[in-house]
Coordinates of C-alpha atoms in Angstrom, one line a residue:
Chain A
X403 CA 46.9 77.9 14.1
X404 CA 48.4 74.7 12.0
X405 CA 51.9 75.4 11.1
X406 CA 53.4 73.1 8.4
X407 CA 56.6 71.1 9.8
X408 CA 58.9 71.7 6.4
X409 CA 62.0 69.8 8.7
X410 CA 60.8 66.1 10.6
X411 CA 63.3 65.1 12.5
X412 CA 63.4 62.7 14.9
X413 CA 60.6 60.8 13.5
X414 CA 62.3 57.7 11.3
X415 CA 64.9 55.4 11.6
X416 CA 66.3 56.2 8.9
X417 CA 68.7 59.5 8.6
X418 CA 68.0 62.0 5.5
X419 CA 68.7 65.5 4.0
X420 CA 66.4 67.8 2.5
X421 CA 67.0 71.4 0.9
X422 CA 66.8 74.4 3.0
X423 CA 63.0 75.6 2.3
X424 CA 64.4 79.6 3.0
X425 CA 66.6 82.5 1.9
X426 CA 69.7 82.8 4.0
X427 CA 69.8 86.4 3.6
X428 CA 66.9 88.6 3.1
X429 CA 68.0 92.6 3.8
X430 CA 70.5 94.7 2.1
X431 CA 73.3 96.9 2.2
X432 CA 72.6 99.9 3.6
X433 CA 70.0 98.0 6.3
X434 CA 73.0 96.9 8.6
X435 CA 76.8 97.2 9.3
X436 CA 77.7 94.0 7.2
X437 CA 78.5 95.1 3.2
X438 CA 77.8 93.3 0.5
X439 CA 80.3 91.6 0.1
X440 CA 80.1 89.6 4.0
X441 CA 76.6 89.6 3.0
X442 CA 77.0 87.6 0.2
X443 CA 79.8 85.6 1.7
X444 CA 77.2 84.4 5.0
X445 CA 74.8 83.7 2.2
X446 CA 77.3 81.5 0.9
X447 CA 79.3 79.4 3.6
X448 CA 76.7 80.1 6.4
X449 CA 79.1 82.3 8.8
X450 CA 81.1 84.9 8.6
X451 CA 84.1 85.8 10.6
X452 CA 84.2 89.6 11.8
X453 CA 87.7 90.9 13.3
X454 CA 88.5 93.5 15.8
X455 CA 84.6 94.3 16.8
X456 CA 85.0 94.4 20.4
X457 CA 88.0 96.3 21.8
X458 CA 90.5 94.9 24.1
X459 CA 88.6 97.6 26.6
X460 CA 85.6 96.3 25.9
X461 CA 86.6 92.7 26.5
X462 CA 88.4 93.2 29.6
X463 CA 85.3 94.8 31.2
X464 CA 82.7 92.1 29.9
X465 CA 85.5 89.1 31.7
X466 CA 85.5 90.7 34.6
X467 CA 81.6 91.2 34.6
X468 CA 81.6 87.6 34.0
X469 CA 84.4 86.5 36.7
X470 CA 82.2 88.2 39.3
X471 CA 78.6 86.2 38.2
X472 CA 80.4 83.0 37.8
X473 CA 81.6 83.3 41.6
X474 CA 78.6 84.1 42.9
X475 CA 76.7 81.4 45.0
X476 CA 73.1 82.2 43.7
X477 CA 74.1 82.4 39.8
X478 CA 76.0 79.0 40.7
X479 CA 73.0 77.4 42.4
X480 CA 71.2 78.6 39.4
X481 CA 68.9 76.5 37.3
X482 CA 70.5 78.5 34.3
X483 CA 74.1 77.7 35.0
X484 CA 75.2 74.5 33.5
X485 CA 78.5 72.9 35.3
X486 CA 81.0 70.5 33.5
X487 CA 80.0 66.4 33.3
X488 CA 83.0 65.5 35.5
X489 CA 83.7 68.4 37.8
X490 CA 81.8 71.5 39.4
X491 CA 83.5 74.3 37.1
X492 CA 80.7 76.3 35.3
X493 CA 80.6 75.6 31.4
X494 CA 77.6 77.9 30.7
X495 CA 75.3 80.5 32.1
X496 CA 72.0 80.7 30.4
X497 CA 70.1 84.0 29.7
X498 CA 72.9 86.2 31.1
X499 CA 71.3 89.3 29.2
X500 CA 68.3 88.9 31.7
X501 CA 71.0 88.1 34.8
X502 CA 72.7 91.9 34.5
X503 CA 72.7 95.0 32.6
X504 CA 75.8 94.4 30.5
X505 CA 74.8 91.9 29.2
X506 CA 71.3 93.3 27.9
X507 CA 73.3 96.4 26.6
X508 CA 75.9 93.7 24.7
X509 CA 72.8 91.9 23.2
X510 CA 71.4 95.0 22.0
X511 CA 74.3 96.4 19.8
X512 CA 74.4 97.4 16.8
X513 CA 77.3 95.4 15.4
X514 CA 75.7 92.5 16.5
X515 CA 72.3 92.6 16.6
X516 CA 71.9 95.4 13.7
X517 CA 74.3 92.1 11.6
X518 CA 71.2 89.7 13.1
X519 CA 68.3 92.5 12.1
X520 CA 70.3 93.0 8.2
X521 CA 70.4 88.8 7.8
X522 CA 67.1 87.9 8.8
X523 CA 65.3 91.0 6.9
X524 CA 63.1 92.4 9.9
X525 CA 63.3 93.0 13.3
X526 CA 64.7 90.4 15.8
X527 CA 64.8 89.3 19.9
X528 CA 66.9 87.0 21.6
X529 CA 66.0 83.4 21.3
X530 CA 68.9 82.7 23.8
X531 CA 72.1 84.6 25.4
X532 CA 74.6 82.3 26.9
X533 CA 78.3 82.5 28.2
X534 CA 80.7 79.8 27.3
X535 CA 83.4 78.8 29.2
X536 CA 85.5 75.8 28.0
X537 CA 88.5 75.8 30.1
X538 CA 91.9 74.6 29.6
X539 CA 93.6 71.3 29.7
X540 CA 90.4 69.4 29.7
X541 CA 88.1 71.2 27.6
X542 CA 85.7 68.6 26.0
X543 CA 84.7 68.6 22.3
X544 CA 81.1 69.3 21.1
X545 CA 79.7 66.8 18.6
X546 CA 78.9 68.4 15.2
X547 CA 75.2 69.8 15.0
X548 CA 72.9 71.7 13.5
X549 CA 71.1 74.2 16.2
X550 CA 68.2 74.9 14.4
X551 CA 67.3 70.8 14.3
X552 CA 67.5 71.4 18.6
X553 CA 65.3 74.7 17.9
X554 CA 63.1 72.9 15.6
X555 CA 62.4 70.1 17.4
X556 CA 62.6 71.1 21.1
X557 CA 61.6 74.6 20.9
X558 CA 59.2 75.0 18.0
X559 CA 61.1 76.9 16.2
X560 CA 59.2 77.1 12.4
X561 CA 61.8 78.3 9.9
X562 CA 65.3 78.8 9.4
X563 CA 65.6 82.6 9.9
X564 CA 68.0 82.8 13.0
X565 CA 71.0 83.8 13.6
X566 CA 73.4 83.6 16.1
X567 CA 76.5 85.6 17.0
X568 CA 79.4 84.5 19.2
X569 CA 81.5 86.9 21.0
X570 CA 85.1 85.9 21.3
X571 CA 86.1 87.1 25.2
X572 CA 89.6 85.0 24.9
X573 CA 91.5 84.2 21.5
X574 CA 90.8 81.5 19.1
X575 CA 93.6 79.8 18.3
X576 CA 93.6 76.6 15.9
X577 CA 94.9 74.5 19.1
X578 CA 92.3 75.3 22.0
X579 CA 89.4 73.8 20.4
X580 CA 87.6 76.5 17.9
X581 CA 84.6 76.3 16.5
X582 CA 84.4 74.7 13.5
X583 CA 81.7 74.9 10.8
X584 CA 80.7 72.9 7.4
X585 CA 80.8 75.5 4.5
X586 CA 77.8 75.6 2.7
X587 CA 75.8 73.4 5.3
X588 CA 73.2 75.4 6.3
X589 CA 71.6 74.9 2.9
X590 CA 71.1 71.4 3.8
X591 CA 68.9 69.8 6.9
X592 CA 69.9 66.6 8.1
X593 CA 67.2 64.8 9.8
X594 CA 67.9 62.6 12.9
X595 CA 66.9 59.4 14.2
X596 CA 65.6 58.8 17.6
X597 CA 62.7 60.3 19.6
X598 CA 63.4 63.1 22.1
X599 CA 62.6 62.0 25.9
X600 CA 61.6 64.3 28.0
X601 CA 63.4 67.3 30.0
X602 CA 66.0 65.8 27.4
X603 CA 67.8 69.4 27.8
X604 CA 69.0 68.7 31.0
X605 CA 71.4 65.9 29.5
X606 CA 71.7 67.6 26.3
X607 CA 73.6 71.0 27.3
X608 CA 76.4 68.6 29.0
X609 CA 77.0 66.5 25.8
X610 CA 74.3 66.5 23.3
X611 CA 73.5 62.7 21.8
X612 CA 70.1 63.5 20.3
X613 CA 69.7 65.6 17.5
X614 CA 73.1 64.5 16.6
X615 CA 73.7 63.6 12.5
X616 CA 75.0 60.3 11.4
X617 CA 78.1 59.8 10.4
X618 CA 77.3 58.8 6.8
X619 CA 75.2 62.7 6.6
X620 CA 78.0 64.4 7.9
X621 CA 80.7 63.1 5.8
X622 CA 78.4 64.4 2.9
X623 CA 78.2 67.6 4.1
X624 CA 82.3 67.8 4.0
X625 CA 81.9 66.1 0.9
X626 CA 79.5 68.5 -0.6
X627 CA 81.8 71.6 0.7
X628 CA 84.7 69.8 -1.5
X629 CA 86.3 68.5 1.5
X630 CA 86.6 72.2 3.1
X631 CA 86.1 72.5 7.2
X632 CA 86.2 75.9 8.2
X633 CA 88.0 76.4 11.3
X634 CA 87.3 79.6 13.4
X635 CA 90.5 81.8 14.7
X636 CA 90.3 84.8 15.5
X637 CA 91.2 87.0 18.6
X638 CA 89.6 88.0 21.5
X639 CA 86.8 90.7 20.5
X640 CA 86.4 89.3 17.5
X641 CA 82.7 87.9 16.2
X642 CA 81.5 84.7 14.0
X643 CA 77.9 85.3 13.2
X644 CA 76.8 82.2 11.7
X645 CA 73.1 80.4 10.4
X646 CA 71.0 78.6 12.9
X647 CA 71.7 75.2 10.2
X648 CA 75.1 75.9 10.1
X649 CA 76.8 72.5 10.9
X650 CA 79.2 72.9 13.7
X651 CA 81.3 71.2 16.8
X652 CA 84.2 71.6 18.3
X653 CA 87.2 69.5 19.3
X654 CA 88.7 68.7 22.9
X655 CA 91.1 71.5 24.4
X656 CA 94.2 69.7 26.0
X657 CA 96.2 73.3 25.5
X658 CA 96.3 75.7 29.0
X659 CA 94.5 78.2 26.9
X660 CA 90.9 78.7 27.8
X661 CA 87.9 79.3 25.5
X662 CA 85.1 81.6 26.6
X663 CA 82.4 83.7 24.3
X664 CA 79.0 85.3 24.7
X665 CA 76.6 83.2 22.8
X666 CA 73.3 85.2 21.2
X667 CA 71.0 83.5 19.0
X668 CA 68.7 86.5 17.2
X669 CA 65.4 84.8 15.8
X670 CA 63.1 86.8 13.6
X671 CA 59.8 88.5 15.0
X672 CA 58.4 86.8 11.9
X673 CA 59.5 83.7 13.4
X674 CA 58.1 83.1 16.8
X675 CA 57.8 79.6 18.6
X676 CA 54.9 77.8 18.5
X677 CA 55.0 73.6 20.1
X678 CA 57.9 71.7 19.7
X679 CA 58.0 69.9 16.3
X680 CA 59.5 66.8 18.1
X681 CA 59.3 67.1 21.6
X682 CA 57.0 66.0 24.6
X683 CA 56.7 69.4 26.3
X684 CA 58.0 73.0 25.5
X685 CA 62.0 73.5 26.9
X686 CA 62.5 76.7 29.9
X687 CA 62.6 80.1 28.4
X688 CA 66.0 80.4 29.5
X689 CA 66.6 78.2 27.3
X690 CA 64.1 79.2 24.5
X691 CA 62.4 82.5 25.3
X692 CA 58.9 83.1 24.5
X693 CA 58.5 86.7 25.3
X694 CA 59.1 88.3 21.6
X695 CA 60.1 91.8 22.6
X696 CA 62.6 93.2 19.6
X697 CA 66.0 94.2 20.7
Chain B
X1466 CA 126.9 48.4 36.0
X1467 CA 125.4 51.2 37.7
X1468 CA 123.9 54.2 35.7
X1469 CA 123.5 57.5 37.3
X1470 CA 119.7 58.0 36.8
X1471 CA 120.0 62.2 36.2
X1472 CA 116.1 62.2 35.4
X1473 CA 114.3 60.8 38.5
X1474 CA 110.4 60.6 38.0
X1475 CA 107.6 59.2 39.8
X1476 CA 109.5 59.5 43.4
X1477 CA 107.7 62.4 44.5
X1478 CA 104.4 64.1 45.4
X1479 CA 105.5 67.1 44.1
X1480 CA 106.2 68.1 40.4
X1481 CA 109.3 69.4 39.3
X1482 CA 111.4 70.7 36.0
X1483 CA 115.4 70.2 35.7
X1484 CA 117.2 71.0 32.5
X1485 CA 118.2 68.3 29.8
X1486 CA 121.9 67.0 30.7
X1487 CA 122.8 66.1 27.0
X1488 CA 122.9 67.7 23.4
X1489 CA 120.1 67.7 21.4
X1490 CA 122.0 67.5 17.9
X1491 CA 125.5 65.4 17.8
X1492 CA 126.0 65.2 13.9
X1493 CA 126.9 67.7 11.0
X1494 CA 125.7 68.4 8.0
X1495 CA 126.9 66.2 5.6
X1496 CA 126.8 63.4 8.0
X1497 CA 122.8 62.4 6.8
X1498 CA 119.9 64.2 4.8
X1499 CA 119.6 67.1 7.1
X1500 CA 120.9 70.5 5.6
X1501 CA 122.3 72.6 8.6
X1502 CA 119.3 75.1 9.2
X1503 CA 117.5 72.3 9.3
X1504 CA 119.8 70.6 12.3
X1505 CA 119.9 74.0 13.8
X1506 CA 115.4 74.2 13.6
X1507 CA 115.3 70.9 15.5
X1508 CA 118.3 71.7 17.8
X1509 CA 116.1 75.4 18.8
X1510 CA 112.4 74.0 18.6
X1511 CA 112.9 70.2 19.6
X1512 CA 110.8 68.9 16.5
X1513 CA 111.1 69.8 12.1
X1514 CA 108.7 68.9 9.5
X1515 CA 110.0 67.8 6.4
X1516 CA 107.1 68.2 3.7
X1517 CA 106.9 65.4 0.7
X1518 CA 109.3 63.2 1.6
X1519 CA 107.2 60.0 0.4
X1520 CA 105.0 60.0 -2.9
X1521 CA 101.8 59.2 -3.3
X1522 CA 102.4 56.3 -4.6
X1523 CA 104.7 55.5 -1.6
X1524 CA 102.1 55.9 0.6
X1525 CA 99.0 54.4 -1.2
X1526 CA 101.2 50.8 -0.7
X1527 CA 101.9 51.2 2.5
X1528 CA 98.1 51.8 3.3
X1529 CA 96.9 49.2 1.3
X1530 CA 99.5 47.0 3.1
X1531 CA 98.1 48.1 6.6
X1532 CA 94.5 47.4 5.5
X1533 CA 95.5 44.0 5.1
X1534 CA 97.7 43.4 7.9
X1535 CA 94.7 45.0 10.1
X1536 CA 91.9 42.7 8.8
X1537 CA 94.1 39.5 9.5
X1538 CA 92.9 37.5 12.2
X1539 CA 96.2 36.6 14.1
X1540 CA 96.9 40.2 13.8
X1541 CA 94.0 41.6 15.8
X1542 CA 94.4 39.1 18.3
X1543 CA 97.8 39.9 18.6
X1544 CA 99.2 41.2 21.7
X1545 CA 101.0 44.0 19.9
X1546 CA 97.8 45.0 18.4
X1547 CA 95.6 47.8 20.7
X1548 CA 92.0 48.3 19.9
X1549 CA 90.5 51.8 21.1
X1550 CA 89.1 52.2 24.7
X1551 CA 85.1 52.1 23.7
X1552 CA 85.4 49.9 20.3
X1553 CA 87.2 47.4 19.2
X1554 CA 89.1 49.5 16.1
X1555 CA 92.3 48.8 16.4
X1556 CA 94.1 52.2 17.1
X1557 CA 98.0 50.3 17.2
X1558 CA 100.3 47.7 15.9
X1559 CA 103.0 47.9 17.4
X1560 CA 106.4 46.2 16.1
X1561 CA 105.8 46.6 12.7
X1562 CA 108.7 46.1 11.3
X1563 CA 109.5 43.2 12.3
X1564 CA 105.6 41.8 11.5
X1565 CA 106.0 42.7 7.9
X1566 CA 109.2 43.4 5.2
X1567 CA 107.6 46.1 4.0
X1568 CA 108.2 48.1 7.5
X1569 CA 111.7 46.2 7.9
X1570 CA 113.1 48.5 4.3
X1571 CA 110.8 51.9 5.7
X1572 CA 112.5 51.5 9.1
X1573 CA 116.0 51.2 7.3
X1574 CA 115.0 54.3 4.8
X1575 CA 117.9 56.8 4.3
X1576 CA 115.5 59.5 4.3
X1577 CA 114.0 58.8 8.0
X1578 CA 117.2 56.6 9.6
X1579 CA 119.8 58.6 8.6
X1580 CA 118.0 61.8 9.4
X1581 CA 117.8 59.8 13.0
X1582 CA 121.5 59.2 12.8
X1583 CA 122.7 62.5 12.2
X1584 CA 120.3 64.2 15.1
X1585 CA 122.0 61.9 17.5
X1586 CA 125.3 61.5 15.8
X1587 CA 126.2 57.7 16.0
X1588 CA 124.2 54.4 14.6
X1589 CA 120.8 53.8 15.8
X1590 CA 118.4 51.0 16.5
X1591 CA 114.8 50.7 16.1
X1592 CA 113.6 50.7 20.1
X1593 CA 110.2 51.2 19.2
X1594 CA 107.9 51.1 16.2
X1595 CA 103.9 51.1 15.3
X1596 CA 101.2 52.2 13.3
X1597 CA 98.5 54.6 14.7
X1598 CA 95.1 54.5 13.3
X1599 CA 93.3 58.0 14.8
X1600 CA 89.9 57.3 13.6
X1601 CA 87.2 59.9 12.4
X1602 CA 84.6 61.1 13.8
X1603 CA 85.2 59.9 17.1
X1604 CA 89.2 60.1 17.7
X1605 CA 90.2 60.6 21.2
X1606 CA 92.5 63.1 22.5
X1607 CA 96.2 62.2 23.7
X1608 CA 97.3 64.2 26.8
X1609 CA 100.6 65.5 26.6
X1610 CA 103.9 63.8 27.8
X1611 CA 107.6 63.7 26.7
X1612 CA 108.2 60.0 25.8
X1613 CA 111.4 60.3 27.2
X1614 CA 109.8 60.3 30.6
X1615 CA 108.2 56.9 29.7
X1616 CA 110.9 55.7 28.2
X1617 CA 113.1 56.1 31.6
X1618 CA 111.0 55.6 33.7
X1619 CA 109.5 52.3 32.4
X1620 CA 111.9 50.8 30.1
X1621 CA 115.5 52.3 31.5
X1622 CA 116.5 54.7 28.4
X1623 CA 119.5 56.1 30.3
X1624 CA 119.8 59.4 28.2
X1625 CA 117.9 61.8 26.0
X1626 CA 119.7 60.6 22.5
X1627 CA 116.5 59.5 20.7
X1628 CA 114.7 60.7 18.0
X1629 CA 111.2 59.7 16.2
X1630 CA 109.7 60.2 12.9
X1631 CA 106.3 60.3 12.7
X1632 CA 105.1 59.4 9.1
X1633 CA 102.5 60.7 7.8
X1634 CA 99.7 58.3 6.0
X1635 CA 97.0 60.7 5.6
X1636 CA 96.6 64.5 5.5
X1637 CA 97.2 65.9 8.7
X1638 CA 95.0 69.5 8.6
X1639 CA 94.5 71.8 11.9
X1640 CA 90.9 70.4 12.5
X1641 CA 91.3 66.5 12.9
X1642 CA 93.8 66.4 16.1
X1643 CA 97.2 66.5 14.5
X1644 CA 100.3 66.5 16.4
X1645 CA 101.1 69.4 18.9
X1646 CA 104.3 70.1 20.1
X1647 CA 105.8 73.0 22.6
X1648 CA 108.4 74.0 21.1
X1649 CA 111.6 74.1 23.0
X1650 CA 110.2 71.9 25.7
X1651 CA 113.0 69.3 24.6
X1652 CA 114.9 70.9 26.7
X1653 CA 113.5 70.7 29.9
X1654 CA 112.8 67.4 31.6
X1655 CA 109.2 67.6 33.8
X1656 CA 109.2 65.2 36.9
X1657 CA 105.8 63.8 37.3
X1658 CA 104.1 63.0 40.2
X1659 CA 103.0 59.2 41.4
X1660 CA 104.3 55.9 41.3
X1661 CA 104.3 52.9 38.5
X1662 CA 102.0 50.2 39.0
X1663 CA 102.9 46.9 37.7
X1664 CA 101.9 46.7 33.9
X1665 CA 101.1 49.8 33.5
X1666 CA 101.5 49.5 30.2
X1667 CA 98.6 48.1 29.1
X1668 CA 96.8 50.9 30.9
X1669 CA 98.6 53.5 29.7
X1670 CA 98.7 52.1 25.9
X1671 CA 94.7 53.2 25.7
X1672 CA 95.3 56.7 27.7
X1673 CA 97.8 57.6 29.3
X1674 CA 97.4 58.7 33.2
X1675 CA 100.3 58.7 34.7
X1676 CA 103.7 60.2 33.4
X1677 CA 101.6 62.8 32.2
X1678 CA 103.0 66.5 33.7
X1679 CA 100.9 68.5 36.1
X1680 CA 98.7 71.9 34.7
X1681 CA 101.4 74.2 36.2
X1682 CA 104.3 72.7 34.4
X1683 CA 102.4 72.7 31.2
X1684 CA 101.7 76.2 31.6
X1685 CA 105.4 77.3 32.6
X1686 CA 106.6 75.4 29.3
X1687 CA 103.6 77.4 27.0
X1688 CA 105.0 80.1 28.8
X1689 CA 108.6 79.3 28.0
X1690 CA 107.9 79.0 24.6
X1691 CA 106.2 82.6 24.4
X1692 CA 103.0 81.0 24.4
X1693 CA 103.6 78.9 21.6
X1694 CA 102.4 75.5 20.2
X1695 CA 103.5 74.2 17.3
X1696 CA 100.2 72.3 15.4
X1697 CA 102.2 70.0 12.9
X1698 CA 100.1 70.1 9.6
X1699 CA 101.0 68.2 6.2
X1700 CA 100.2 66.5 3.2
X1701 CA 100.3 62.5 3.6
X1702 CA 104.3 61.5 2.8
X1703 CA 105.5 64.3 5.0
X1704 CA 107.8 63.6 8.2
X1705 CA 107.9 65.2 11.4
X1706 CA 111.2 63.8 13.3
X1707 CA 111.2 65.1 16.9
X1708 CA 113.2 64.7 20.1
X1709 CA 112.5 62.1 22.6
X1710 CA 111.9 64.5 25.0
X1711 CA 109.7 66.9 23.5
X1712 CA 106.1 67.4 25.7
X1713 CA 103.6 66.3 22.8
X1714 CA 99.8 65.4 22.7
X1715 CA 96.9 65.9 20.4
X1716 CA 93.4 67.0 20.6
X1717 CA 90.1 64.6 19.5
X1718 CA 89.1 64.6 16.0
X1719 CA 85.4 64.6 15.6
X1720 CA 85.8 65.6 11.7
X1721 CA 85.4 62.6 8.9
X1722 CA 89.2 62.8 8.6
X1723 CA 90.8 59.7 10.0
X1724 CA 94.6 60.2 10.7
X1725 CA 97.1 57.7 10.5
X1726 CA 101.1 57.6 10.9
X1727 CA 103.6 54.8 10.5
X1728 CA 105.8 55.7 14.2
X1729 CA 110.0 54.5 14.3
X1730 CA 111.8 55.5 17.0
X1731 CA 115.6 55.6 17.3
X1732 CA 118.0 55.2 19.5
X1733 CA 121.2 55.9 19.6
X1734 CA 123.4 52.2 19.8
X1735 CA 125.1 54.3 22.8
X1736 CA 122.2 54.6 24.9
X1737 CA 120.9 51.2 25.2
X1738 CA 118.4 50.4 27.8
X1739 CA 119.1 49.2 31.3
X1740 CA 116.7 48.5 34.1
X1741 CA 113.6 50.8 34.3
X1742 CA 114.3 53.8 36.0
X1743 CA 111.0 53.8 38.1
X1744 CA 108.9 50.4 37.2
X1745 CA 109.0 47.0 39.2
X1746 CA 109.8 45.2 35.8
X1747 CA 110.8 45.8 32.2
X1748 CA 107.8 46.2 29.2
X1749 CA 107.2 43.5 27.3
X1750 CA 110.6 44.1 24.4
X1751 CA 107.5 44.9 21.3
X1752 CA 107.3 48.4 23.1
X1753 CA 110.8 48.8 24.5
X1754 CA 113.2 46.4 22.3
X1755 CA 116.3 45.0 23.8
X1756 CA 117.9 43.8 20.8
X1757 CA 120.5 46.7 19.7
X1758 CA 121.1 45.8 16.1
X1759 CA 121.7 49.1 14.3
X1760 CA 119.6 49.7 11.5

């Protein structure tokens, strides 16, 4: 099977953005929990902010879930858990909704996934479940990106029908790094220069330089979304769902207030890997399953 | 002439946090600018923001005079002149005002000097002043510190009777690292840890390392201050005037938003500098003058 590459990237010197080739939104009211209304409002900016999904209960019992896995010696001798550049403290542990039961019950419910299933217009599995922990005092920034340019070149992901969800286990305050998304930017793909090495990943998920737009591109983008940067507070238990093209990053953390979310990216059934677009050789699964099962 | 050093620094292995000896506001209202809930807001939080104080068109000269001090040659070789760690942008200029007239009138303005002199109720001379370029894209974080603590301990600032303004060149939004400040810290003086190495300064001047407060004394002021930061936001022409002493710092800016500031700091003509507190020798007089004319 040929499958058309709509998105090179990687490939030229020369940075460039084309038009998003898809819908953003495909189901309906009625198909999900979201309304209209935060239908029509992810359609637009590419996210959408959701308050109050998780309860403080709820939140409590996942951190403590987490707490325990994270100070384990076999999930930190893990291939999946990632460790910070210039110390040993664990930033991110991948697949955790394979690692324990909690976490495969969190990535199956309905206020997030049934949100993923009403966006992308079918069913949906997980292309990736992580936790995030940026700690305080020395939490580094994350370069702006676009995940689906990774997903797309690394992983073979075809076509922009993902969508990812994060989990807020600690609050988002406008000090403490948030995430921060381009408005509208998921309507636009900006291709990047350079060609992927190989087992690039393994550099990448400690501070991504590849896949990484140009200045010039991304100062468009803001420019484009009339100067707007969206910048995402919210509490603990609260939930951004936002487009696998959404531009996004995050700024250092110097504040004692942590950061820490469960990560899931939902990718269509409709929209199963085939060989990276861009890449030497196929990434882990833990990284970028390939076993399709719908959640 | 032997000063009673009440704040003593860099002596010890072990952190520590005293209360400030002095007041915070000596003037009245009536005695500058400052209405009296406005004294009162910077006596209680240690910092006040004072929105639209220079037009537009106030600002777009002062840029444009910038630009062309910044692009002369004899300025960017200039000793006062610091370039950023990994480029060589020029992040400061220090002295200013006394490089250029324009900056001599600014640091003489009624609207920032006698706000100065009514905070710390007597005449005040410039002891420090710059401009600081915080690129896009790629700004770097400052940690946090009182600059009262460098001020002491480096250039022998016997008391806590100094106040700067910060203005504002460009907007200054939540997303591109503006200006934190714990609110109320003014008040409490944080011994750090470590010893001064000889010219430190031009260490330090690129990111600071030492004189910068342990995790657990950053917490306990957060904590002090019901968990609060203060993220000091506004238009270009605003002014944020805060205490020498308050604990300060700003995250990294990976936005298109450059941010830059015209920086005065006063002192009061009662407070002159005497020998460093904790240093083997004075700073060069472009970061610590020891000329007292008032202003």
């Amino acid at each position: 099977m040929t499958v058309t590459d709509h998105y090179p990237t990687r490939v030229s010197e020369e940075a460039s953005i084309v038009d998003r080739k898809e819908p953003v939104v495909r189901g309906s009211e009625g198909d999900g929990p979201l309304s209209r209304a935060q239908l029509d409002a992810f359609d637009r900016d590419g996210f959408l902010l959701l308050e109050n999904v998780f309860t403080a209960g709820e939140v409590d019992d996942i951190l403590s879930e987490l707490a325990r896995l994270a100070a384990l010696d076999e999930v930190k001798a893990d291939d999946r858990t990632i460790t910070e550049p210039e110390s040993d403290a664990v930033r991110s542990i991948f697949e955790v909704h394979r690692i324990h039961d909690r976490f495969a019950g969190l990535a199956g419910d309905e206020r997030v996934a049934g949100a993923a299933r009403q966006i992308v217009g079918s069913d949906v599995y997980v292309h990736q479940s992580r936790v995030n922990f940026k700690p305080g005092f020395r939490g580094k920034e994350f370069s702006w990106h676009s995940d689906f340019e990774t997903w797309h070149a690394e992983d073979g992901m075809p076509a922009m029908r993902a969508v990812s969800a994060s989990i807020a286990l600690t609050d988002n305050h406008v000090f403490n790094g948030p995430l921060m998304i381009i408005p509208g930017s998921h309507r636009r793909f900006v291709a990047c220069v350079g060609e992927t090495p190989e087992d690039h990943y393994k550099a990448s998920l400690k501070a991504q330089e590849l896949g990484v737009p140009d200045d010039q591109s991304l100062a468009r983008l803001v420019e484009e979304a009339g100067g707007e940067i969206a910048t995402l507070t919210g509490k603990a238990g609260s939930v951004v769902l936002f487009d696998c093209n959404a531009m996004h990053g995050s700024n250092s953390n110097i504040t004692p207030y942590p950061r820490s979310n469960v990560f899931l990216v939902y990718n269509s059934v409709e929209n199963r890997l085939v060989e990276p677009f861009a890449a030497p050789k196929q990434r882990p699964s833990f990284i970028a399953a390939r076993e399709f099962t719908p959640v």
